PDB file of C-alpha atoms in Angstrom:
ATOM      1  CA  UNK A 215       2.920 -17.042  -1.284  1.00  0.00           C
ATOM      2  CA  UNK A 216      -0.738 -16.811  -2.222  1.00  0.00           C
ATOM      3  CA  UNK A 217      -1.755 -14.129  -5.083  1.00  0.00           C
ATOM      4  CA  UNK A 218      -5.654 -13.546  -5.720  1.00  0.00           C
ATOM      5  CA  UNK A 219      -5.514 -12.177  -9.428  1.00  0.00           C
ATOM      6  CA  UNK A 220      -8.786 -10.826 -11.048  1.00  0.00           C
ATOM      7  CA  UNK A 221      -9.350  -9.256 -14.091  1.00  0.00           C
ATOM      8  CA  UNK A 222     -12.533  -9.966 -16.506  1.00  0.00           C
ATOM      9  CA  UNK A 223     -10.471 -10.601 -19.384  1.00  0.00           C
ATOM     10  CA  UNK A 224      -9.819 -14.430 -19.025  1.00  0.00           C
ATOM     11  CA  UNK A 225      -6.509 -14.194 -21.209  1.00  0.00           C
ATOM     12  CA  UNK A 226      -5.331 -11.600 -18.987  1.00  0.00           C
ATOM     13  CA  UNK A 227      -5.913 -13.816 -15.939  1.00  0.00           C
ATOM     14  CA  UNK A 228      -4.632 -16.793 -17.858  1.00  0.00           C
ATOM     15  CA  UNK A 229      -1.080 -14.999 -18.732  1.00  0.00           C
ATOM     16  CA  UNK A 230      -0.662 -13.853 -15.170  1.00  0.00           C
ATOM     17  CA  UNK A 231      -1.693 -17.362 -13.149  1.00  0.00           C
ATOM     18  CA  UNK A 232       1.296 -19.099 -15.877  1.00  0.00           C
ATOM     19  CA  UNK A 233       3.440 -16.329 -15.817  1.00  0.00           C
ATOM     20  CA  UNK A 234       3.392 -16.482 -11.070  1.00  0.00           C
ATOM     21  CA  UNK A 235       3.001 -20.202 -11.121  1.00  0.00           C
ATOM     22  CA  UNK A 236       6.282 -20.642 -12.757  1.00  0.00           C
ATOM     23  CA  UNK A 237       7.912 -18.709 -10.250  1.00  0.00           C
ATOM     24  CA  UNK A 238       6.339 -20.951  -7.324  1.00  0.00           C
ATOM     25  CA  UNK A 239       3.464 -18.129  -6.164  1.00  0.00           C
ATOM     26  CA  UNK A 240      -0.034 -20.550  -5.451  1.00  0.00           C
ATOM     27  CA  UNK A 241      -2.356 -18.301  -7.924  1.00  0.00           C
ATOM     28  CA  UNK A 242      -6.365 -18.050  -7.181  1.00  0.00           C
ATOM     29  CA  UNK A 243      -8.261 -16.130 -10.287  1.00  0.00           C
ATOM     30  CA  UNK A 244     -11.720 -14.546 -10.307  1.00  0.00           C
ATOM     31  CA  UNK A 245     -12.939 -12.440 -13.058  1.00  0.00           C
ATOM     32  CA  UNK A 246     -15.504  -9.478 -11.000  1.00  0.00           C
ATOM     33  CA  UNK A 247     -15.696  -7.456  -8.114  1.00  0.00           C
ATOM     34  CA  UNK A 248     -17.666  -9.270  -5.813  1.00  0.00           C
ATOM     35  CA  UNK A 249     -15.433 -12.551  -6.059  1.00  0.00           C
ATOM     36  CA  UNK A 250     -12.506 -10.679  -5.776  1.00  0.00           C
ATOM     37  CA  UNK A 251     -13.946  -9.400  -1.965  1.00  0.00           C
ATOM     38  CA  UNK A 252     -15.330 -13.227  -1.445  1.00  0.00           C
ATOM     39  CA  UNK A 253     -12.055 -14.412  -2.459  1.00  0.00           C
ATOM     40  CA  UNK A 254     -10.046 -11.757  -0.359  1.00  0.00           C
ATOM     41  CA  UNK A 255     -11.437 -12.981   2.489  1.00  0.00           C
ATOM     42  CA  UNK A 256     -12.217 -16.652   2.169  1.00  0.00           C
ATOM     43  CA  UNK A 257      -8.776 -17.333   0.608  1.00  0.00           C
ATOM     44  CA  UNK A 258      -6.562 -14.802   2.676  1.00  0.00           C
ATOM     45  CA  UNK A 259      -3.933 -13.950  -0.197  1.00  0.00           C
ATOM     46  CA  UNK A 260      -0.529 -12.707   0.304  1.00  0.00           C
ATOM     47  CA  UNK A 261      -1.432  -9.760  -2.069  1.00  0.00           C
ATOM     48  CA  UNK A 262      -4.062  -8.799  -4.929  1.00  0.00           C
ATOM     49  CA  UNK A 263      -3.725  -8.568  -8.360  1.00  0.00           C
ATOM     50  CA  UNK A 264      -6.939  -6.514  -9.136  1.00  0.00           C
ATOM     51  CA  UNK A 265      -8.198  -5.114 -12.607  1.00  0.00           C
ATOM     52  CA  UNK A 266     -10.191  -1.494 -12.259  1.00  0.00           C
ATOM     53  CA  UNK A 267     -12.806  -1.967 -14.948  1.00  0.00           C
ATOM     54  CA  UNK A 268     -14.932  -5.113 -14.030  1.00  0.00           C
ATOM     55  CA  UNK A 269     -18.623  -6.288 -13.855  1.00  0.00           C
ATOM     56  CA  UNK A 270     -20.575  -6.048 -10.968  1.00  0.00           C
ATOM     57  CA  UNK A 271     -18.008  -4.364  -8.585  1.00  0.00           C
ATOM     58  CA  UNK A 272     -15.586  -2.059 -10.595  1.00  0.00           C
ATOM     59  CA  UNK A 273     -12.006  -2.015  -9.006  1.00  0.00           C
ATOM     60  CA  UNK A 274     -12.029   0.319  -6.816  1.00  0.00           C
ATOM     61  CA  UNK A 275     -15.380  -0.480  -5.080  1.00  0.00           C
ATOM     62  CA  UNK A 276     -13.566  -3.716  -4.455  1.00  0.00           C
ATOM     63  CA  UNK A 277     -10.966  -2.487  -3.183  1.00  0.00           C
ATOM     64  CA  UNK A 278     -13.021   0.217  -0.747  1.00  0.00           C
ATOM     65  CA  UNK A 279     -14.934  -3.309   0.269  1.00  0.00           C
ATOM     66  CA  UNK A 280     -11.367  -5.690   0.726  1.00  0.00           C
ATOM     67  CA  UNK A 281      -9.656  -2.315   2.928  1.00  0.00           C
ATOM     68  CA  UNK A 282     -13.019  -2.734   5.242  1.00  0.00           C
ATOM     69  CA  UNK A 283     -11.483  -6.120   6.658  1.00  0.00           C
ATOM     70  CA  UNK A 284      -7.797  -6.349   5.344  1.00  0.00           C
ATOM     71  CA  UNK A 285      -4.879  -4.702   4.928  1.00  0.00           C
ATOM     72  CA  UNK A 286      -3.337  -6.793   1.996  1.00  0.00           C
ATOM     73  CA  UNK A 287      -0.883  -5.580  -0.285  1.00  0.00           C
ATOM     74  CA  UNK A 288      -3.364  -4.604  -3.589  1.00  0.00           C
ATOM     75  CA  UNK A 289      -1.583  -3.833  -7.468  1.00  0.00           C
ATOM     76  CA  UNK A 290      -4.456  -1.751  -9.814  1.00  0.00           C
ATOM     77  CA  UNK A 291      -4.088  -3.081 -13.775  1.00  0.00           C
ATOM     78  CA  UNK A 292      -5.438  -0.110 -15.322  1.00  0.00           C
ATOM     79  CA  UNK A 293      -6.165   0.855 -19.274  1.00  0.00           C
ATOM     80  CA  UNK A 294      -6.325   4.303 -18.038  1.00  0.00           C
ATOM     81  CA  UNK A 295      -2.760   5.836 -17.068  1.00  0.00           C
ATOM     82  CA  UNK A 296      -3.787   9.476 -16.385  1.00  0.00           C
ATOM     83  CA  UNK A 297      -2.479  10.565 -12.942  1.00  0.00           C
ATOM     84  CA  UNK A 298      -6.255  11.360 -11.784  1.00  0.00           C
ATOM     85  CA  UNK A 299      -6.918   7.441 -12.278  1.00  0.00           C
ATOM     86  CA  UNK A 300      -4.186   6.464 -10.018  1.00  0.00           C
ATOM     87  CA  UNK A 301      -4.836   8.925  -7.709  1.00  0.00           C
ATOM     88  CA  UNK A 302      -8.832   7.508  -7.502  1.00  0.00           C
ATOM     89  CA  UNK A 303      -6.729   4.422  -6.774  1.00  0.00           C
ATOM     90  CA  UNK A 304      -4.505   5.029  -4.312  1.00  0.00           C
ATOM     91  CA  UNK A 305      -7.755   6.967  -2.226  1.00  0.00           C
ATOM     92  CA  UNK A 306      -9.700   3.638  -2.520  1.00  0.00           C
ATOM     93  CA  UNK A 307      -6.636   1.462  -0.561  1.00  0.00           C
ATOM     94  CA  UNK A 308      -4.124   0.304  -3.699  1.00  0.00           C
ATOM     95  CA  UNK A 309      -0.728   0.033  -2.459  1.00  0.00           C
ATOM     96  CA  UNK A 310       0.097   0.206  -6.282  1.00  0.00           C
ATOM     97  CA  UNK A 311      -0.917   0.915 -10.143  1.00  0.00           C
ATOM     98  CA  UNK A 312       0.322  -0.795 -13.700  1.00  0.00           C
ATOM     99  CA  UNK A 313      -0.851   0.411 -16.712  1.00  0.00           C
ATOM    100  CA  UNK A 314      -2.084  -2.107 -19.290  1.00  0.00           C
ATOM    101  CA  UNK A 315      -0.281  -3.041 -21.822  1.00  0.00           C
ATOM    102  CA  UNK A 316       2.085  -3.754 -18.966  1.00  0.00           C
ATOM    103  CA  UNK A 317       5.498  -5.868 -19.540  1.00  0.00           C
ATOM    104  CA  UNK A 318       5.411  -8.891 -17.035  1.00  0.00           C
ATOM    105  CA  UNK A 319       8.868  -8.721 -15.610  1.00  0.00           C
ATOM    106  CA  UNK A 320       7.512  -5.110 -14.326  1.00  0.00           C
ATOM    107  CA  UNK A 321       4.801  -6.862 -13.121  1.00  0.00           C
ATOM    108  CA  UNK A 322       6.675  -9.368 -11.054  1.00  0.00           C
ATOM    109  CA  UNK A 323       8.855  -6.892  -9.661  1.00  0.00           C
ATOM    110  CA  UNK A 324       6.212  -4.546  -8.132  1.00  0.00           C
ATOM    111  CA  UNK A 325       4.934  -7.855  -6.359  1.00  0.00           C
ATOM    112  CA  UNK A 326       8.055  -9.215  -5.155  1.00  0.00           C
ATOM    113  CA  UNK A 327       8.445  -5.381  -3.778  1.00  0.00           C
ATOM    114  CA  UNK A 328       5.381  -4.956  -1.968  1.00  0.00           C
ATOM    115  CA  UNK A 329       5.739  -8.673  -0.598  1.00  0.00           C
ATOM    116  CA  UNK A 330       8.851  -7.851   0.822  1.00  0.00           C
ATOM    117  CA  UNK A 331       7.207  -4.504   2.072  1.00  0.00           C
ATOM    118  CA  UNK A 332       4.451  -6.324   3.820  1.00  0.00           C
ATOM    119  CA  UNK A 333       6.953  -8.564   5.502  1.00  0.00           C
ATOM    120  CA  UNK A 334       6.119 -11.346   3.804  1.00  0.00           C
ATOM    121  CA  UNK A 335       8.843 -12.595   3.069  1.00  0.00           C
ATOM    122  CA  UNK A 336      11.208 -11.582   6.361  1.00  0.00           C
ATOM    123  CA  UNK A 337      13.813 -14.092   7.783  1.00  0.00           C
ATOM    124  CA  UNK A 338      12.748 -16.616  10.233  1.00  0.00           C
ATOM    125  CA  UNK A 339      15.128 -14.996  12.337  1.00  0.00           C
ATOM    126  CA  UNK A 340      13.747 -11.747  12.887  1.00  0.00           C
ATOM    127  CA  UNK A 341      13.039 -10.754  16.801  1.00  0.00           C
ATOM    128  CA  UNK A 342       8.994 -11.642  17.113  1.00  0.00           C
ATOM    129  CA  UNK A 343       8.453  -8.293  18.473  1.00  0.00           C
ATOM    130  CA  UNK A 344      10.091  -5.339  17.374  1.00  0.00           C
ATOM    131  CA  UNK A 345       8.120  -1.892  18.080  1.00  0.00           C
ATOM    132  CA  UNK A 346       8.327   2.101  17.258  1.00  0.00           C
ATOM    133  CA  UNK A 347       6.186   4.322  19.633  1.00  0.00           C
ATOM    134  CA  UNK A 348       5.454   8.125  19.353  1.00  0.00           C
ATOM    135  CA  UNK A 349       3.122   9.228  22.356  1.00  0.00           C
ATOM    136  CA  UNK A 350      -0.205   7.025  21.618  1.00  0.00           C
ATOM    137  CA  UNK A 351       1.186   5.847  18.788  1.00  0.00           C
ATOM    138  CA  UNK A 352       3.155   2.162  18.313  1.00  0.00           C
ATOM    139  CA  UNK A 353       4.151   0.378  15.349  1.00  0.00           C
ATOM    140  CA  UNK A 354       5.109  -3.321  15.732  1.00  0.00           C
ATOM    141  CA  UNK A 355       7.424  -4.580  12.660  1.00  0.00           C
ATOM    142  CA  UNK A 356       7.301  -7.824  13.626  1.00  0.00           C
ATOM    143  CA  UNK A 357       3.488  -8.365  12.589  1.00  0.00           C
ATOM    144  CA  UNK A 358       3.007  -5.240  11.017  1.00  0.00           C
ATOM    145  CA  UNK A 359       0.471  -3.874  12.910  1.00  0.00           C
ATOM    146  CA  UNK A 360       0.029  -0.662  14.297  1.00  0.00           C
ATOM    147  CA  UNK A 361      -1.971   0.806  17.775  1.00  0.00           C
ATOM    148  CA  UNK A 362      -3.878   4.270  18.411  1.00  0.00           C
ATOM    149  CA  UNK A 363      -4.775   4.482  22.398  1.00  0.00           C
ATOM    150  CA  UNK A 364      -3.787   0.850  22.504  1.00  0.00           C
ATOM    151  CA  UNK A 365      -6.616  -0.223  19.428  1.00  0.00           C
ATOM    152  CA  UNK A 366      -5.714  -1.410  16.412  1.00  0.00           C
ATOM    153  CA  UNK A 367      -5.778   0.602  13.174  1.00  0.00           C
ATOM    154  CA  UNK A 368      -5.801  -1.064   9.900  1.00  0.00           C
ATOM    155  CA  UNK A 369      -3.052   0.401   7.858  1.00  0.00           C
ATOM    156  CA  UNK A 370      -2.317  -0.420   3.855  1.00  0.00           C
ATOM    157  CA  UNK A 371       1.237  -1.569   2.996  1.00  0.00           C
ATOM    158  CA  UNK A 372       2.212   1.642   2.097  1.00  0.00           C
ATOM    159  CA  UNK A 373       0.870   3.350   4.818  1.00  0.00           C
ATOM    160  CA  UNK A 374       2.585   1.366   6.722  1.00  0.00           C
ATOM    161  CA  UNK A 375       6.013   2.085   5.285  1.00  0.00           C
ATOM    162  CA  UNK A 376       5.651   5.851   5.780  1.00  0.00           C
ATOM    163  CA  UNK A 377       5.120   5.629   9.027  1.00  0.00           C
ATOM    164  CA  UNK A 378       8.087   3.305  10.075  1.00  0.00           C
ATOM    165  CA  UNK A 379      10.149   5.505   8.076  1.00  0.00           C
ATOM    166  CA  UNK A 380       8.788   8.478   9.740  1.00  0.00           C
ATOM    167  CA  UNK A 381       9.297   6.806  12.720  1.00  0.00           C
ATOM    168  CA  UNK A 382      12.808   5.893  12.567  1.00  0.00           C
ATOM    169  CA  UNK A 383      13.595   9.776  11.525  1.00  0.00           C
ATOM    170  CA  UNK A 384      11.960  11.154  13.972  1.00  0.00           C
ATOM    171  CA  UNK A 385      11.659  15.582  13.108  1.00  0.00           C
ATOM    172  CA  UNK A 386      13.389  14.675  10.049  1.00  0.00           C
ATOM    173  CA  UNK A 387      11.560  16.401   7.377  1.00  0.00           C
ATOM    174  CA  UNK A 388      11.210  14.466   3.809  1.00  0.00           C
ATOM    175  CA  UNK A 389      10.416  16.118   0.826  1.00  0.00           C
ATOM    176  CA  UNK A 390       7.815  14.417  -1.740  1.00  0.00           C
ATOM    177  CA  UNK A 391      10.370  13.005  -3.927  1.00  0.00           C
ATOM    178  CA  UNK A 392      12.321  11.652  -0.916  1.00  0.00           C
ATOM    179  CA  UNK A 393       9.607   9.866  -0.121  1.00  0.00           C
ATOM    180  CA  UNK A 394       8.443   8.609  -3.158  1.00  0.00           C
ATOM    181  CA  UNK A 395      11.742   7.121  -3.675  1.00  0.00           C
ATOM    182  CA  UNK A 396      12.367   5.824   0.066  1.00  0.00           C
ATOM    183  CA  UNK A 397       8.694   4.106   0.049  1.00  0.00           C
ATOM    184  CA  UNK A 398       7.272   3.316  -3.014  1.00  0.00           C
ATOM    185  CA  UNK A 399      11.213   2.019  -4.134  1.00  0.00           C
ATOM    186  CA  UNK A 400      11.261   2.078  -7.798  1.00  0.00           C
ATOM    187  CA  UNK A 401      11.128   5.172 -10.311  1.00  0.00           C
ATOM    188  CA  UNK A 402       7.650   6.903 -10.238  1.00  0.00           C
ATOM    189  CA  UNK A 403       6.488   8.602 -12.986  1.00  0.00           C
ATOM    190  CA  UNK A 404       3.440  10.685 -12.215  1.00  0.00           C
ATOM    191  CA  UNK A 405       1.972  12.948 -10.141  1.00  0.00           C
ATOM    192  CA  UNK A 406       3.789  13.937  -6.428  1.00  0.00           C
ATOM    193  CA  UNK A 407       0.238  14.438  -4.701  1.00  0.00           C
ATOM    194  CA  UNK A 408       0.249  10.595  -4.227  1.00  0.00           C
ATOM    195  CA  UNK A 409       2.314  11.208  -1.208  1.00  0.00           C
ATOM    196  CA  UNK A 410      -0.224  14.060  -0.266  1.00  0.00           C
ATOM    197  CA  UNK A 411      -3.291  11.276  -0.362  1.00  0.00           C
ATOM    198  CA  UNK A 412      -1.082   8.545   1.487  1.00  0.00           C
ATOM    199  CA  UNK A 413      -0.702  11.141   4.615  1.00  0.00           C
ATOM    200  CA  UNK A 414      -3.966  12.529   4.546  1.00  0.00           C
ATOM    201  CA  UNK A 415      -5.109   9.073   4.913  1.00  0.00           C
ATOM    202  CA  UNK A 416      -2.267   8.403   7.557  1.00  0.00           C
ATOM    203  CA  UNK A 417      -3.619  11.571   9.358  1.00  0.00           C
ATOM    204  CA  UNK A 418      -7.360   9.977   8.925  1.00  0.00           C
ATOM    205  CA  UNK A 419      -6.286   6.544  10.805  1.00  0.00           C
ATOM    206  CA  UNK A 420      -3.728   8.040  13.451  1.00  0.00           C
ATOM    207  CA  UNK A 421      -4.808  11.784  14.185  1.00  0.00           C
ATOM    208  CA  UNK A 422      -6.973  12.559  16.838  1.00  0.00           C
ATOM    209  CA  UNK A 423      -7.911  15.351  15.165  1.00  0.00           C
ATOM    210  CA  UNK A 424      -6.855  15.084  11.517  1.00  0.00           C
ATOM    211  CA  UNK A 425      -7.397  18.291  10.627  1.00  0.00           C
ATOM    212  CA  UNK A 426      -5.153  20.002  13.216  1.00  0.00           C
ATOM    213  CA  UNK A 427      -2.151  17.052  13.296  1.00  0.00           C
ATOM    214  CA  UNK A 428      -0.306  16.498  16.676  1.00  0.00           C
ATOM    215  CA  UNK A 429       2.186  14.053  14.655  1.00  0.00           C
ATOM    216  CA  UNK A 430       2.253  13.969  10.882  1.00  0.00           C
ATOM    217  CA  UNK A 431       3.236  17.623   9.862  1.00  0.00           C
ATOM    218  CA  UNK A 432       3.573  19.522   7.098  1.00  0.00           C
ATOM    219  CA  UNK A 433       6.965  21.804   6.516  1.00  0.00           C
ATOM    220  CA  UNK A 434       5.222  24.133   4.354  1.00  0.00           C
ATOM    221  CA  UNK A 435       6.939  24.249   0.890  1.00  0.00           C
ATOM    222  CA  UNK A 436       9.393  21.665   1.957  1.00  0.00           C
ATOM    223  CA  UNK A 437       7.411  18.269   2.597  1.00  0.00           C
ATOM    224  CA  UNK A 438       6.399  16.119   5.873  1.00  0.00           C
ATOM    225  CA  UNK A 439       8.209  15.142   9.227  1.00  0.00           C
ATOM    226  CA  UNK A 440       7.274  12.798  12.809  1.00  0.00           C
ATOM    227  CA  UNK A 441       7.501  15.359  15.345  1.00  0.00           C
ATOM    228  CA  UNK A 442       8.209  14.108  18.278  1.00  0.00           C
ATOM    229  CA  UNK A 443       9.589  16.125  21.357  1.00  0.00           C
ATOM    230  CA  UNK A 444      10.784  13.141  23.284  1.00  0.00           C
ATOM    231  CA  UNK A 445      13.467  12.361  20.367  1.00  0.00           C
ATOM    232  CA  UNK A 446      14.398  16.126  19.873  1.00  0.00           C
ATOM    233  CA  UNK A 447      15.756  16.342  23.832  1.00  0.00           C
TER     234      UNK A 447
END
């Protein structure tokens, strides 16, 4: 597994590229925005390490510019831990957030997590195609992909996640914390409306009209669901 880490404090970087080599991850550093999007592409990482206060491209204009062309797994460091912060984040593309100082076992965990996510690390033996469909919609788990009208739409790890699980529960309605705790897999401790951004986004890549959902719905005061007629008869 490749990791692209990038943070403009070099002893940062250095602590992280030790800390993943020892475990066997290849590590590629950079230390600004605009190498981090070079980097992205040139170097096609497993998943991004990338700081949100930087020179030339801040984080999250980086991570705007890496979601244009890929849909790797990205981790925010951030100083700032207020839930508005990680909420910028998770509009821009990041899968997920630490909060400097940050302990590095946590660290390590929220990669092997979203690696696992992203299917990075599935069995050899897994069928090489294995899809979900809801009318115009199809989700293939084998490459992780997903298909609008038969064109493919670019969706972020966690994006992705939703939707299988949405898919396989089809008029099932979760609640916030439900999915919060299904998806993102670990404890969360901030603010529910993550879940809002994550479907509005959904809504954004998959509705034909976002604003009036055919799939993605809201159970008012109760949380989200797939509806899907065909599963219901």
């Amino acid at each position: 597994m490749k990791i692209l880490v990038v943070d403009d404090e070099k002893l940062v970087v250095k602590g992280i590229k030790f800390n993943l080599e020892h475990d066997g991850y290849e590590v590629v550093t950079a230390f600004d925005g605009e190498n981090a999007v070079a980097l992205t592409s040139s170097e096609k990482p497993d998943l991004v390490i990338l700081d949100l206060m930087m020179p030339k491209l801040d984080g999250l204009e980086a991570c705007m510019q890496i979601r244009a062309f890929s849909n790797v797994p990205i981790i925010m460091l951030t100083a700032r831990s207020t839930d508005m912060d990680k909420l910028m984040g998770f509009e821009c593309g990041a899968d997920d957030y630490v909060t400097k100082p940050f302990n590095i076992l946590e660290l390590k965990a929220r990669i092997r997590a979203l690696l696992r996510r992203a299917g990075a690390e599935r069995s050899a033996a897994q069928p090489e195609s294995q899809q979900l469909r809801c009318g115009n919609l199809v989700l293939d788990l084998a490459s992780r992909s997903a298909l609008r009208d038969g064109v493919p739409v670019t969706l972020t790890a966690k994006e992705f996640d939703l939707m299988e699980l949405f898919l396989r529960n089809p008029n099932r309605v979760f609640s916030r914390t439900s999915l919060l705790d299904q998806v993102w897999g670990y404890e969360y401790q901030g603010d529910d409306r993550t879940v809002d951004v994550h479907i509005r986004r959904l809504r954004e890549k998959l509705e034909e009209v976002p604003a009036s959902p055919a799939y993605i719905m809201t159970k008012w005061g109760v949380g989200y669901y797939l509806k899907n007629e065909d599963a219901a008869r």
